[in-house]
Coordinates of C-alpha atoms and ligand atoms in Angstrom, one line a residue:
M24 CA 48.6 -4.6 21.9
S25 CA 44.8 -4.4 22.2
I26 CA 42.3 -6.2 20.1
P27 CA 41.4 -4.1 17.0
T28 CA 37.9 -2.7 16.7
L29 CA 35.6 -5.1 14.9
I30 CA 33.2 -3.9 12.3
S31 CA 30.6 -6.3 11.0
I32 CA 29.3 -5.7 7.5
I33 CA 25.7 -7.0 7.1
A34 CA 24.9 -7.7 3.5
P35 CA 21.6 -9.5 2.5
A36 CA 21.8 -11.2 -0.8
Y37 CA 18.9 -12.6 -2.9
N38 CA 20.0 -13.9 -6.4
E39 CA 23.2 -11.9 -6.4
E40 CA 25.6 -14.5 -7.9
A41 CA 26.8 -11.9 -10.5
T42 CA 27.5 -9.1 -8.0
L43 CA 28.9 -10.9 -4.9
P44 CA 32.5 -11.5 -6.0
E45 CA 32.9 -7.8 -6.9
F46 CA 31.1 -6.8 -3.7
V47 CA 33.4 -8.8 -1.4
K48 CA 36.5 -7.8 -3.3
R49 CA 35.7 -4.1 -3.0
T50 CA 34.6 -4.4 0.7
A51 CA 37.7 -6.3 1.7
S52 CA 40.0 -3.9 -0.1
V53 CA 38.4 -1.0 1.8
F54 CA 39.4 -2.7 5.0
D55 CA 42.9 -3.4 3.7
E56 CA 43.4 0.4 4.1
M57 CA 41.9 0.5 7.6
S58 CA 44.6 -1.1 9.6
D59 CA 43.0 -0.3 13.0
Y60 CA 39.9 -2.3 12.2
D61 CA 39.0 -5.9 11.9
C62 CA 36.2 -6.8 9.6
E63 CA 33.5 -9.5 9.4
I64 CA 31.4 -9.7 6.3
V65 CA 28.0 -11.3 7.2
L66 CA 26.5 -12.5 3.9
V67 CA 22.9 -13.5 4.4
N68 CA 21.7 -15.8 1.6
D69 CA 18.0 -15.0 1.6
G70 CA 16.8 -18.2 -0.1
S71 CA 18.3 -17.4 -3.5
R72 CA 17.3 -19.4 -6.5
D73 CA 20.5 -19.0 -8.4
S74 CA 24.0 -20.1 -7.3
T75 CA 24.4 -17.3 -4.7
L76 CA 25.1 -19.8 -1.9
E77 CA 27.8 -21.7 -3.9
V78 CA 29.4 -18.3 -4.9
I79 CA 29.4 -17.3 -1.2
R80 CA 31.0 -20.6 -0.1
T81 CA 33.7 -20.3 -2.7
L82 CA 34.4 -16.7 -1.7
K83 CA 34.7 -17.8 1.9
Q84 CA 37.7 -20.0 1.1
Q85 CA 39.5 -16.9 -0.1
Y86 CA 38.1 -14.5 2.5
P87 CA 37.9 -16.1 5.9
M88 CA 36.3 -13.0 7.4
I89 CA 33.0 -14.0 5.8
T90 CA 30.2 -15.4 7.9
V91 CA 27.7 -17.3 5.8
V92 CA 24.1 -17.2 7.1
N93 CA 22.0 -19.3 5.0
L94 CA 18.2 -18.8 5.6
S95 CA 15.9 -21.7 5.0
R96 CA 13.9 -19.8 2.4
N97 CA 13.3 -16.3 1.0
F98 CA 12.1 -14.1 3.9
G99 CA 12.6 -10.7 2.3
K100 CA 15.2 -8.1 2.8
E101 CA 13.9 -6.6 6.1
I102 CA 14.1 -10.0 7.8
A103 CA 17.4 -10.9 6.1
M104 CA 18.9 -7.8 7.6
T105 CA 17.6 -8.7 11.0
A106 CA 19.1 -12.1 10.7
G107 CA 22.4 -10.6 9.8
L108 CA 22.3 -8.3 12.7
A109 CA 21.5 -11.1 15.1
E110 CA 24.1 -13.5 13.8
A111 CA 26.9 -11.0 13.5
D112 CA 29.8 -11.4 15.9
E113 CA 28.7 -10.2 19.3
N114 CA 32.0 -8.5 19.8
A115 CA 31.4 -6.2 16.8
D116 CA 31.6 -2.6 18.0
A117 CA 29.8 -1.2 15.0
L118 CA 27.7 -2.8 12.2
V119 CA 27.3 -1.6 8.7
I120 CA 24.2 -2.5 6.7
I121 CA 24.8 -2.5 2.9
D122 CA 23.3 -3.9 -0.3
T123 CA 25.3 -6.5 -2.1
D124 CA 24.4 -5.0 -5.6
L125 CA 27.0 -2.3 -5.1
Q126 CA 24.4 0.5 -5.3
D127 CA 25.8 1.5 -1.9
P128 CA 29.5 2.1 -2.4
P129 CA 31.6 0.2 0.1
E130 CA 34.2 2.9 -0.3
L131 CA 32.0 5.1 1.9
I132 CA 32.5 2.8 4.9
P133 CA 35.6 4.7 6.2
V134 CA 33.5 7.9 6.2
L135 CA 30.7 6.3 8.2
V136 CA 33.2 4.9 10.6
E137 CA 34.9 8.2 11.1
K138 CA 31.5 9.9 11.9
W139 CA 30.7 7.0 14.3
R140 CA 34.1 7.6 16.0
S141 CA 33.2 11.2 16.5
G142 CA 30.3 10.2 18.7
F143 CA 27.3 9.3 16.6
D144 CA 25.4 6.0 17.2
M145 CA 23.9 5.9 13.7
V146 CA 25.4 7.3 10.6
Y147 CA 23.2 6.9 7.5
G148 CA 23.9 7.4 3.9
K149 CA 21.6 10.0 2.3
R150 CA 21.1 9.8 -1.4
A151 CA 22.3 13.0 -3.1
S152 CA 20.8 11.7 -6.3
R153 CA 18.5 8.9 -7.3
D154 CA 20.1 7.9 -10.6
G155 CA 18.5 5.3 -12.8
E156 CA 15.1 5.6 -11.2
S157 CA 11.9 6.4 -13.1
S158 CA 10.0 9.6 -12.4
L159 CA 7.0 7.5 -11.2
K160 CA 9.2 5.9 -8.6
K161 CA 10.6 9.2 -7.5
S162 CA 7.2 10.8 -7.2
T163 CA 5.6 7.9 -5.4
A164 CA 8.6 7.8 -3.0
A165 CA 8.1 11.6 -2.4
A166 CA 4.4 11.1 -1.7
F167 CA 5.2 8.3 0.8
Y168 CA 7.7 10.4 2.7
M169 CA 5.3 13.3 2.8
L170 CA 2.6 11.1 4.2
M171 CA 4.8 9.6 6.8
K172 CA 6.1 13.0 7.9
N173 CA 2.6 14.5 8.3
V174 CA 0.6 11.5 9.6
G175 CA 3.2 9.1 11.0
S176 CA 4.3 9.3 14.6
T177 CA 8.0 8.6 13.7
P178 CA 9.5 11.0 11.2
I179 CA 11.6 9.0 8.7
P180 CA 14.5 10.9 7.0
R181 CA 14.0 11.4 3.3
D182 CA 16.0 9.6 0.6
V183 CA 17.7 7.4 3.1
G184 CA 17.9 3.7 2.4
D185 CA 19.1 1.0 4.7
F186 CA 22.7 1.8 4.0
R187 CA 24.1 2.9 7.4
L188 CA 26.4 2.2 10.3
I189 CA 24.9 1.5 13.7
S190 CA 26.7 1.2 17.0
R191 CA 26.5 -1.9 19.1
R192 CA 23.8 -0.4 21.4
V193 CA 21.6 0.5 18.5
A194 CA 21.9 -3.0 17.1
D195 CA 21.0 -4.4 20.5
A196 CA 18.0 -2.1 20.7
L197 CA 16.8 -3.1 17.2
L198 CA 17.1 -6.8 18.1
M199 CA 14.9 -6.1 21.2
L200 CA 12.0 -5.1 19.0
P201 CA 10.1 -8.3 18.5
E202 CA 7.7 -7.2 15.7
K203 CA 7.1 -9.4 12.7
H204 CA 6.3 -6.6 10.2
R205 CA 9.7 -5.2 10.2
F206 CA 9.8 -1.9 8.4
M207 CA 13.5 -1.3 9.1
K208 CA 13.6 2.4 8.0
G209 CA 11.0 3.1 10.6
L210 CA 12.6 1.0 13.3
F211 CA 15.9 2.7 12.7
A212 CA 14.2 6.1 13.2
W213 CA 12.2 4.8 16.2
V214 CA 15.3 3.7 18.3
G215 CA 16.7 7.2 18.2
F216 CA 20.2 7.9 19.7
P217 CA 22.6 10.5 18.2
Q218 CA 22.4 10.3 14.4
A219 CA 24.3 11.9 11.5
E220 CA 24.0 11.7 7.8
V221 CA 26.5 11.4 5.0
L222 CA 25.6 12.4 1.5
Y223 CA 26.5 10.0 -1.3
D224 CA 25.6 9.2 -4.9
R225 CA 23.7 6.0 -5.2
D226 CA 25.2 4.1 -8.1
A227 CA 23.2 2.0 -10.6
R228 CA 23.1 -1.7 -9.9
F229 CA 26.4 -3.5 -10.7
S230 CA 24.5 -6.4 -12.4
G231 CA 21.2 -8.2 -12.2
A232 CA 17.8 -6.6 -11.6
T233 CA 16.0 -5.0 -8.7
K234 CA 13.7 -7.2 -6.7
W235 CA 11.1 -4.5 -6.3
N236 CA 8.0 -3.9 -8.4
Y237 CA 5.2 -1.5 -7.7
W238 CA 3.0 -4.1 -6.1
K239 CA 5.8 -4.9 -3.6
L240 CA 6.5 -1.3 -3.0
W241 CA 2.8 -0.6 -2.4
N242 CA 2.7 -3.4 0.2
F243 CA 6.0 -2.1 1.7
A244 CA 4.5 1.3 2.0
I245 CA 1.4 0.0 3.7
D246 CA 3.5 -2.0 6.1
G247 CA 5.6 1.1 6.9
F248 CA 2.5 3.2 7.3
T249 CA 0.5 0.8 9.5
S250 CA 3.5 0.0 11.7
F251 CA 4.0 3.6 12.6
T252 CA 0.6 5.2 12.7
I253 CA -3.0 4.4 13.5
A254 CA -4.2 7.5 11.7
P255 CA -6.2 5.4 9.1
L256 CA -8.2 3.9 12.0
K257 CA -8.9 7.4 13.3
I258 CA -9.9 8.6 9.9
A259 CA -12.3 5.7 9.7
S260 CA -14.0 6.7 12.9
Y261 CA -14.2 10.4 11.8
M262 CA -15.7 9.3 8.5
G263 CA -18.2 7.2 10.3
F264 CA -19.0 10.1 12.6
I265 CA -19.5 12.6 9.8
T266 CA -21.6 10.2 7.8
A267 CA -23.8 9.4 10.8
L268 CA -24.2 13.1 11.5
S269 CA -25.2 14.0 8.0
A270 CA -27.6 11.0 7.9
F271 CA -29.2 12.3 11.1
V272 CA -29.6 15.8 9.7
Y273 CA -31.0 14.4 6.5
G274 CA -33.4 12.2 8.5
L275 CA -34.7 15.2 10.4
F276 CA -35.2 17.0 7.1
V277 CA -37.1 14.0 5.6
L278 CA -39.2 13.7 8.8
F279 CA -40.3 17.4 8.8
K280 CA -40.9 17.4 5.1
A281 CA -43.3 14.4 5.6
L282 CA -45.0 16.0 8.6
I283 CA -45.5 19.4 6.8
W284 CA -46.2 18.4 3.2
G285 CA -47.1 14.8 3.6
D286 CA -45.3 11.9 2.1
S287 CA -45.6 10.9 -1.5
V288 CA -43.7 7.8 -2.6
Q289 CA -40.7 9.4 -4.1
G290 CA -37.0 9.4 -3.4
F291 CA -35.7 6.2 -5.0
P292 CA -32.5 8.0 -6.1
T293 CA -32.0 9.3 -2.6
I294 CA -32.3 5.9 -1.1
M295 CA -30.0 4.3 -3.6
L296 CA -27.5 7.0 -3.1
T297 CA -27.4 6.8 0.6
M298 CA -27.3 3.0 0.5
L299 CA -24.5 2.9 -1.9
F300 CA -22.6 5.6 -0.1
L301 CA -23.0 4.0 3.3
G302 CA -22.2 0.6 1.9
G303 CA -19.1 1.9 0.3
V304 CA -17.9 3.7 3.5
Q305 CA -18.6 0.7 5.6
L306 CA -16.6 -1.6 3.3
L307 CA -13.7 0.8 3.2
V308 CA -13.6 1.1 7.0
L309 CA -13.9 -2.6 7.4
G310 CA -10.9 -2.9 5.0
V311 CA -8.8 -0.5 7.1
I312 CA -9.7 -2.4 10.3
G313 CA -8.9 -5.6 8.5
E314 CA -5.4 -4.4 7.6
Y315 CA -4.6 -3.7 11.3
L316 CA -6.3 -6.9 12.5
G317 CA -4.3 -8.9 10.0
R318 CA -1.1 -7.4 11.3
A319 CA -2.2 -8.0 14.9
F320 CA -2.9 -11.6 14.0
N321 CA 0.6 -12.0 12.5
E322 CA 2.1 -10.6 15.7
V323 CA 0.3 -12.7 18.2
K324 CA 1.3 -15.9 16.4
Q325 CA 4.7 -15.4 17.9
R326 CA 6.5 -17.2 15.1
P327 CA 10.3 -16.9 14.9
L328 CA 11.3 -14.2 12.4
Y329 CA 13.4 -16.5 10.3
L330 CA 14.9 -20.0 10.3
I331 CA 18.5 -20.7 9.5
E332 CA 19.5 -23.7 7.5
S333 CA 23.2 -23.4 8.1
I334 CA 25.7 -21.0 9.4
D335 CA 29.4 -20.8 8.9
R336 CA 31.2 -18.2 11.0
A337 CA 34.1 -16.0 10.2
E338 CA 37.5 -16.8 11.5
R339 CA 39.1 -14.1 13.5
D340 CA 42.5 -14.5 14.9
V341 CA 42.7 -12.6 18.2
S342 CA 44.6 -15.1 20.3
A343 CA 48.0 -13.5 19.6
D344 CA 46.7 -10.1 20.5
E345 CA 45.0 -11.3 23.8
S346 CA 48.3 -12.6 25.2
G347 CA 50.1 -9.3 24.6
Ligands
UDP29 N1 17.3 -8.6 -1.1 C1 17.1 -9.7 -0.1 N2 15.9 -10.4 -0.1 C2 14.9 -10.0 -1.0 C3 15.1 -9.0 -1.9 C4 16.3 -8.3 -1.9 O1 18.0 -10.0 0.7 O2 13.9 -10.7 -0.9 C5 18.6 -7.9 -1.1 C6 19.3 -7.8 -2.4 O3 20.1 -8.9 -2.7 C7 20.1 -6.5 -2.3 C8 19.2 -5.7 -1.4 O4 18.4 -6.6 -0.7 O5 21.3 -6.7 -1.7 C9 18.5 -4.6 -2.2 O6 17.6 -5.2 -3.1 P1 17.3 -4.5 -4.5 O7 18.6 -4.1 -5.2 O8 16.5 -5.4 -5.3 O9 16.5 -3.2 -4.1 P2 16.7 -1.7 -4.6 O10 18.1 -1.4 -4.5 O11 16.2 -1.7 -6.0 O12 15.9 -0.9 -3.6
MG30 MG1 19.6 -2.4 -5.4

């Protein structure tokens, strides 16, 4: 008898005390039906302020397939996911990234696994509907995807969250990317390999509240954008070029006007206008450069992505199988 295929479920949790028991229960029962597969549930506690860690530890007594990764503070979902991928059992043949708030139904996992078995390295869940989201959130999301598609160098599939299955080699490829501004949706798209999508209805949150607000989303979008395109820097130089050219043309005009008709002291509005305009353009361009410089600064610091306070690995009984 061979060792069953191992699938690691990577689930980042930040203040999810209310949803975790239900999440683990539903995920474990999905695997009860999948007898050919072993399952490890990597719960990454991302510096929660509520009793998430205690809830996870209690759950682990009942479900030994849980691996508890306890980060030293809140690092944000992108990094929590990376930590989960890095700390998952290295024998895992496929890894599933899923939210713990049950917005991504664990019952979809067998479908993802089936697609993976048919030869895809990455199988992502695509939202057939975005229930419970405001029209503002929907329209800003649409604008972001459109921008990324037209200006970004890596096309990112629309309405696809982080919920997906990735093969071992995709996980290894992701872990090879050392960048600190980890816009995972973009990194997933960047690594490539055969990909397939599975449509699903994204449920409303089981309990608790979303950790996103518009300010965070805005910063997230800037991170995504700057990580995958330098178009704003190019726009800055084009803008500089156009302004300089028009200033030159205007300068010629002023010169000839003064030569032909002489110069009377006029033109205060023109001076103010050009000064304010140029000052504005310069500040804007400096800001754009600053965004990139700041990110370059963060990258060269070479800090570790995250720190783990404690880790408690899943128990997997394979000894009996190995002898056979
Ligand atoms: N999350 C996390 N760290 C954070 C914020 C969120 O690990 O700093 C987790 C959270 O526990 C959940 C998932 O990321 O499992 C998605 O978060 P949320 O539901 O707030 O995002 P939304 O579904 O609204 O996009
Ligand atoms: Mg959610």
